[in-house]
Amino acid sequence: MDRHYDVIVAGGGNGGLVAAATTAKAGLKTLLVEKHNIPGGSASSFRRGRFEFEPSLHELCSVGTKEKPKEVYKIFDELGVNIDWRYEYNTFRAIVTGENGFDVKLRAGVENFCDDMEKAVPGCRESVKNFFDLAKKDAAALEYIYKMKGKPNPLTMVFKHADFMRTACHSVEDVEIALGMPEKARDILNTYWCYLGIPTDDLNAMHYISMVSSYVEDGAAMPYKRSHELSLGLEKAITDNGGEVWYNSEVSEFLYDNGRCVGVALTDGTKLYAKEVISNIIPHNVYSMSDNKNVPERELKLANARNFGITFVTIYLGLDCTKEELGIEDYTVFKSTYANPREQYNHRHDKPVGAYYVVNCLNEVIPDCSPEGTCMLFFTIPLYGNELPEDLTAENYKRYKNDVAKRYIEDYEKVMGIDISSHVEEIAVATPVTFARFLGTPDGEIYGYDNRNWDNVVMRANYEKTDFSVPGLTYCGGHASRGDGYSSAYITGEAAGKAVVRKLKGGN
Amino acid sequence: MAKSHIKSLNFADFLKAGEKRENIIAKAPAKPVPPTSSYRANRIASALHPERQSLIVSKIDEIADGVKSIHLVGNVKKGTEKVAYFSAGQYLVLFLDINGAKITRPYSISSSPKQALDGEYVLTIKRVNGGLASNFILDTFEVGTEVEASAPEGEFTYEPLRDAKNVVALAGGSGITPFLSLAKAIENGDEDCSLTLIYGARTEKEILFKDTFDRIADTCNKVNVIYVLSDERNDKYENGFITADLISKYAPEGDYSVFICGPQAMYDFVDKELAKLNLRKKFIRHETFGEYRNPQKDADYPYGGISEVKITAIIRDEKYEITASTNDTILNSLEKNGIAVPSRCRSGVCGWCHSKLVDGTVYIPKSVDGRRLADYDYGYIHPCCSFPLSDVTLIASVSK
Ligand SMILES: Cc1cc2nc3c(=O)[nH]c(=O)nc-3n(C[C@H](O)[C@H](O)[C@H](O)COP(=O)(O)OP(=O)(O)OC[C@H]3O[C@@H](n4cnc5c(N)ncnc54)[C@H](O)[C@@H]3O)c2cc1C
Ligand code: FES
């Protein structure tokens, strides 16, 4: 039986869920199809013994509070989804063990952050303050561009928003050097590069400035009941508004009529048709599930010009001791051997451990996220999917995972002077293979496409209509115009949903 | 004080950035993208976790009265060229159609991981009185029978970063199967731990795989086996039940991890004995119990006096209505009525059966409630361990 909808959303990750909730709320007959048996993609949770682990979220930016809501808060609010947000008001602690090493902890709030930076690197305060001022200028410029519906007056841009233009076409390092920021201050401030997956000498300044300032201005937020709470909340927003959600329903083909995307087929042969299709599935997979004649040449060229974004090995530990017993006092710790982001990136594969990894302790933000007398640790190690060992097979995969986990746990024990190993009650290790399994993404990517500066988010937004020109098909998620991250995925989901509502119902 | 030179950066580059990007795109080939299945991470993912495995019975061994080992190989004609590798202790789920009832049952793999590389799994299945699947399998499976199975599943595996180097395994009845796999994996050098197996059986005759265990124990110094008979006095063996004293008698020096697999009655007994040993929680691991039975016996069961209810299941845009017993799990009742819904462990822990209860009330025994925290707020349940207390309506997913 063929079925007809106003909107089909393919994939129920962060972007797809918000997109479907948005179109359903606007009264459009919406169906979301998801291959896994729960919503959220990366945004879920999993249980081992008496622990429930957060699979992916480090910290959500752009949330804000009821009194001072930011984009993400507003999206959930508008969809009627209540989230029990918990906040972290430290940005991070960065420990560099090698040459020119440092160990600094930075509080959130621009003034606090600047004070802490000044303490770590005397004389840097003004340059760091100027970095955050650029965020305000960028926001004003973007608001203007938005008001002008993407067609700003060039003279106004030059006279009023020249600094925006500067940050929008230079790397983070270029801008910071121009601000007169000392090298050590740059190294500390650029610790967050891995959240966007590209070292700061090739990362767009505007993109990075806006991300860092959203963490610093509002702190980071976490849902009390892991990301599963976010995703079930959004799912309810879809169904409460008359939308349908089908799990265990994997798209195997995108259907076209005269070059227009008109629906999808599922692996079991079910054909589903819609006036508009929103894809939370990465374009690469959409193309390989589409008859080649329906894929515009430029889209293929763009796909081939791009690399997949960085992905991770993650280690989830449930420990049978408290964080106090271990002496852990930080939510987020970045540990690196080198101070410089490019060095950190280049030495990702050094043995015994790569030059850079992150460790989170959720109990710091949510003390009762695990049973009394226990705590959870979450290691994140960046690598690209194609950097998995070449001789990796199904047979030696478990050994590989354990070998990696052991090396990183031991390194962290040494750095912090603590004993983790003897307290491991539960352990799970995810790799790009795991993400390939659960998300179905090529090489287990989780960040969409590489955020290299030539393909930065400003360009992606400017060229969105050229980049994706198939009628009836709109993209949302980490591979879409805003790059990776929960907040970006939510925001593109809302944008895709609203764009489709405008197409089908008219209006602004 | 460093001076800000932001103005030293050229803003006009901004106007050229689009052109630069277009040039990079123009230079890229317009060739089709590689299929997703061709990337290494995806290849390994689907080798380890195929959606389904189509298998075919290649051999059947009569192990004891009412116990058979079913050898299964890939059904190449149906697309399974290579069976998935696994870790000792994992199970397969069999998908069975028994006179229109669409049921699943988990069975621990009793063969070694190495045998899977050679293309074979072995399941050892014991007849359960009145049991639907076990009788069907033992009575109808023959060489050439085709059966659909899941990928290897489950967490009852030896984890070197978590468990002590010494494993003390407590087995009862058909609960011996995962440990046969583990003993072989140790013998083959695929797992690096030592195993002290304390195996409880009623009588000498009921000890399964005695020859194999004795041979492995003789040749591999990392494996040690102790048999305990409960219903027969025999000086060759330990007699009685698996008590704390018995465990202490055979447990190695220092830390050890206890792995337990057997019938519910054994868990009840052994857990009390283990409590006397004051082991850390991390050193005690249970295989999942399997189906929860007789919820009415629980102290917190809110007995409502009804024995029959109506279950409405919404799966995609189809609606099914059945009558069910309050003594049966929702999963069981749906399956018996030929309605296939997702399941794996049937014990509350894996989350595969995750479904939304939209109307009615259910009883979920605390000991098998493996839901995620947010599930409680949004009405999600695991039908494999949920017993209806009233008429209920739930939204389930299609089986996978
Ligand atoms: C992870 C896992 C691994 C397993 N591995 C194996 C294995 O290797 N070998 C093996 O033989 N089995 C194994 N089992 C058990 C197996 O999955 C089935 O439960 C078993 O074969 C019985 O299924 P059935 O359909 O025959 O009985 P069912 O139809 O499920 O039961 C029918 C009737 O039998 C009675 N009954 C059955 N079991 C019990 C019980 N435990 N207590 C009280 N009454 C009961 C009940 O009255 C019930 O009404 C495993 C189970 C799990 C969860
Ligand atoms: S089948 Fe595993 S939780 Fe229900």
mmCIF file of N, CA and C in Angstrom, chain A residues 138-181:
data_model
loop_
_atom_site.group_PDB
_atom_site.id
_atom_site.type_symbol
_atom_site.label_atom_id
_atom_site.label_comp_id
_atom_site.label_asym_id
_atom_site.label_seq_id
_atom_site.Cartn_x
_atom_site.Cartn_y
_atom_site.Cartn_z
ATOM 1 N N ASP A 138 29.414 40.143 15.089
ATOM 2 C CA ASP A 138 28.978 39.125 14.127
ATOM 3 C C ASP A 138 27.479 38.895 14.230
ATOM 4 N N ALA A 139 26.998 38.853 15.461
ATOM 5 C CA ALA A 139 25.573 38.608 15.647
ATOM 6 C C ALA A 139 24.749 39.741 15.039
ATOM 7 N N ALA A 140 25.219 40.976 15.221
ATOM 8 C CA ALA A 140 24.502 42.125 14.663
ATOM 9 C C ALA A 140 24.496 42.038 13.135
ATOM 10 N N ALA A 141 25.636 41.655 12.567
ATOM 11 C CA ALA A 141 25.726 41.565 11.107
ATOM 12 C C ALA A 141 24.797 40.479 10.578
ATOM 13 N N LEU A 142 24.788 39.337 11.287
ATOM 14 C CA LEU A 142 23.943 38.227 10.824
ATOM 15 C C LEU A 142 22.477 38.607 10.903
ATOM 16 N N GLU A 143 22.139 39.363 11.948
ATOM 17 C CA GLU A 143 20.760 39.805 12.091
ATOM 18 C C GLU A 143 20.371 40.705 10.912
ATOM 19 N N TYR A 144 21.312 41.570 10.547
ATOM 20 C CA TYR A 144 21.058 42.461 9.419
ATOM 21 C C TYR A 144 20.888 41.658 8.118
ATOM 22 N N ILE A 145 21.803 40.685 7.928
ATOM 23 C CA ILE A 145 21.729 39.872 6.703
ATOM 24 C C ILE A 145 20.413 39.101 6.661
ATOM 25 N N TYR A 146 19.997 38.623 7.820
ATOM 26 C CA TYR A 146 18.757 37.874 7.909
ATOM 27 C C TYR A 146 17.581 38.787 7.570
ATOM 28 N N LYS A 147 17.644 40.019 8.137
ATOM 29 C CA LYS A 147 16.569 40.990 7.895
ATOM 30 C C LYS A 147 16.460 41.307 6.407
ATOM 31 N N MET A 148 17.612 41.317 5.745
ATOM 32 C CA MET A 148 17.639 41.629 4.315
ATOM 33 C C MET A 148 17.400 40.366 3.479
ATOM 34 N N LYS A 149 16.941 39.320 4.142
ATOM 35 C CA LYS A 149 16.657 38.035 3.478
ATOM 36 C C LYS A 149 17.850 37.531 2.667
ATOM 37 N N GLY A 150 19.035 37.647 3.260
ATOM 38 C CA GLY A 150 20.239 37.116 2.623
ATOM 39 C C GLY A 150 20.808 37.995 1.531
ATOM 40 N N LYS A 151 20.176 39.165 1.297
ATOM 41 C CA LYS A 151 20.709 40.051 0.248
ATOM 42 C C LYS A 151 21.054 41.415 0.843
ATOM 43 N N PRO A 152 22.120 41.443 1.651
ATOM 44 C CA PRO A 152 22.473 42.699 2.317
ATOM 45 C C PRO A 152 23.001 43.724 1.331
ATOM 46 N N ASN A 153 22.861 44.996 1.680
ATOM 47 C CA ASN A 153 23.426 46.061 0.876
ATOM 48 C C ASN A 153 24.947 46.046 1.069
ATOM 49 N N PRO A 154 25.721 45.903 -0.019
ATOM 50 C CA PRO A 154 27.179 45.785 0.110
ATOM 51 C C PRO A 154 27.793 46.985 0.836
ATOM 52 N N LEU A 155 27.273 48.168 0.584
ATOM 53 C CA LEU A 155 27.858 49.344 1.239
ATOM 54 C C LEU A 155 27.614 49.304 2.747
ATOM 55 N N THR A 156 26.398 48.937 3.126
ATOM 56 C CA THR A 156 26.114 48.819 4.554
ATOM 57 C C THR A 156 27.048 47.795 5.186
ATOM 58 N N MET A 157 27.264 46.712 4.474
ATOM 59 C CA MET A 157 28.164 45.680 4.999
ATOM 60 C C MET A 157 29.551 46.264 5.231
ATOM 61 N N VAL A 158 30.068 46.945 4.224
ATOM 62 C CA VAL A 158 31.437 47.471 4.318
ATOM 63 C C VAL A 158 31.538 48.531 5.420
ATOM 64 N N PHE A 159 30.548 49.414 5.483
ATOM 65 C CA PHE A 159 30.663 50.510 6.454
ATOM 66 C C PHE A 159 30.272 50.095 7.862
ATOM 67 N N LYS A 160 29.311 49.205 7.978
ATOM 68 C CA LYS A 160 28.853 48.868 9.326
ATOM 69 C C LYS A 160 29.340 47.506 9.826
ATOM 70 N N HIS A 161 29.622 46.609 8.894
ATOM 71 C CA HIS A 161 29.906 45.236 9.333
ATOM 72 C C HIS A 161 31.224 44.685 8.797
ATOM 73 N N ALA A 162 32.194 45.576 8.643
ATOM 74 C CA ALA A 162 33.476 45.132 8.075
ATOM 75 C C ALA A 162 34.149 44.079 8.969
ATOM 76 N N ASP A 163 34.017 44.242 10.297
ATOM 77 C CA ASP A 163 34.660 43.262 11.181
ATOM 78 C C ASP A 163 34.028 41.874 11.032
ATOM 79 N N PHE A 164 32.720 41.883 10.806
ATOM 80 C CA PHE A 164 32.065 40.599 10.531
ATOM 81 C C PHE A 164 32.690 39.969 9.280
ATOM 82 N N MET A 165 32.824 40.798 8.235
ATOM 83 C CA MET A 165 33.400 40.271 6.992
ATOM 84 C C MET A 165 34.801 39.710 7.248
ATOM 85 N N ARG A 166 35.529 40.372 8.141
ATOM 86 C CA ARG A 166 36.883 39.887 8.451
ATOM 87 C C ARG A 166 36.824 38.514 9.137
ATOM 88 N N THR A 167 35.992 38.418 10.161
ATOM 89 C CA THR A 167 35.958 37.122 10.864
ATOM 90 C C THR A 167 35.358 36.044 9.970
ATOM 91 N N ALA A 168 34.509 36.460 9.039
ATOM 92 C CA ALA A 168 33.831 35.467 8.214
ATOM 93 C C ALA A 168 34.712 34.933 7.099
ATOM 94 N N CYS A 169 35.889 35.510 6.899
ATOM 95 C CA CYS A 169 36.732 34.986 5.826
ATOM 96 C C CYS A 169 38.158 34.702 6.284
ATOM 97 N N HIS A 170 38.400 34.748 7.599
ATOM 98 C CA HIS A 170 39.736 34.402 8.072
ATOM 99 C C HIS A 170 39.666 33.285 9.108
ATOM 100 N N SER A 171 40.842 32.697 9.330
ATOM 101 C CA SER A 171 40.887 31.609 10.309
ATOM 102 C C SER A 171 40.891 32.189 11.718
ATOM 103 N N VAL A 172 40.601 31.333 12.668
ATOM 104 C CA VAL A 172 40.608 31.723 14.075
ATOM 105 C C VAL A 172 41.971 32.305 14.440
ATOM 106 N N GLU A 173 43.022 31.610 14.046
ATOM 107 C CA GLU A 173 44.372 32.051 14.422
ATOM 108 C C GLU A 173 44.669 33.424 13.817
ATOM 109 N N ASP A 174 44.308 33.614 12.550
ATOM 110 C CA ASP A 174 44.554 34.913 11.903
ATOM 111 C C ASP A 174 43.898 36.043 12.691
ATOM 112 N N VAL A 175 42.659 35.821 13.058
ATOM 113 C CA VAL A 175 41.917 36.869 13.761
ATOM 114 C C VAL A 175 42.526 37.123 15.138
ATOM 115 N N GLU A 176 42.867 36.058 15.832
ATOM 116 C CA GLU A 176 43.437 36.231 17.173
ATOM 117 C C GLU A 176 44.803 36.923 17.117
ATOM 118 N N ILE A 177 45.580 36.584 16.112
ATOM 119 C CA ILE A 177 46.889 37.245 15.971
ATOM 120 C C ILE A 177 46.669 38.735 15.695
ATOM 121 N N ALA A 178 45.685 38.999 14.842
ATOM 122 C CA ALA A 178 45.382 40.406 14.547
ATOM 123 C C ALA A 178 44.900 41.142 15.800
ATOM 124 N N LEU A 179 44.242 40.404 16.694
ATOM 125 C CA LEU A 179 43.792 41.029 17.942
ATOM 126 C C LEU A 179 44.944 41.203 18.924
ATOM 127 N N GLY A 180 46.124 40.722 18.543
ATOM 128 C CA GLY A 180 47.292 40.858 19.414
ATOM 129 C C GLY A 180 47.287 39.874 20.566
ATOM 130 N N MET A 181 46.632 38.746 20.364
ATOM 131 C CA MET A 181 46.543 37.782 21.457
ATOM 132 C C MET A 181 47.831 36.967 21.560
#
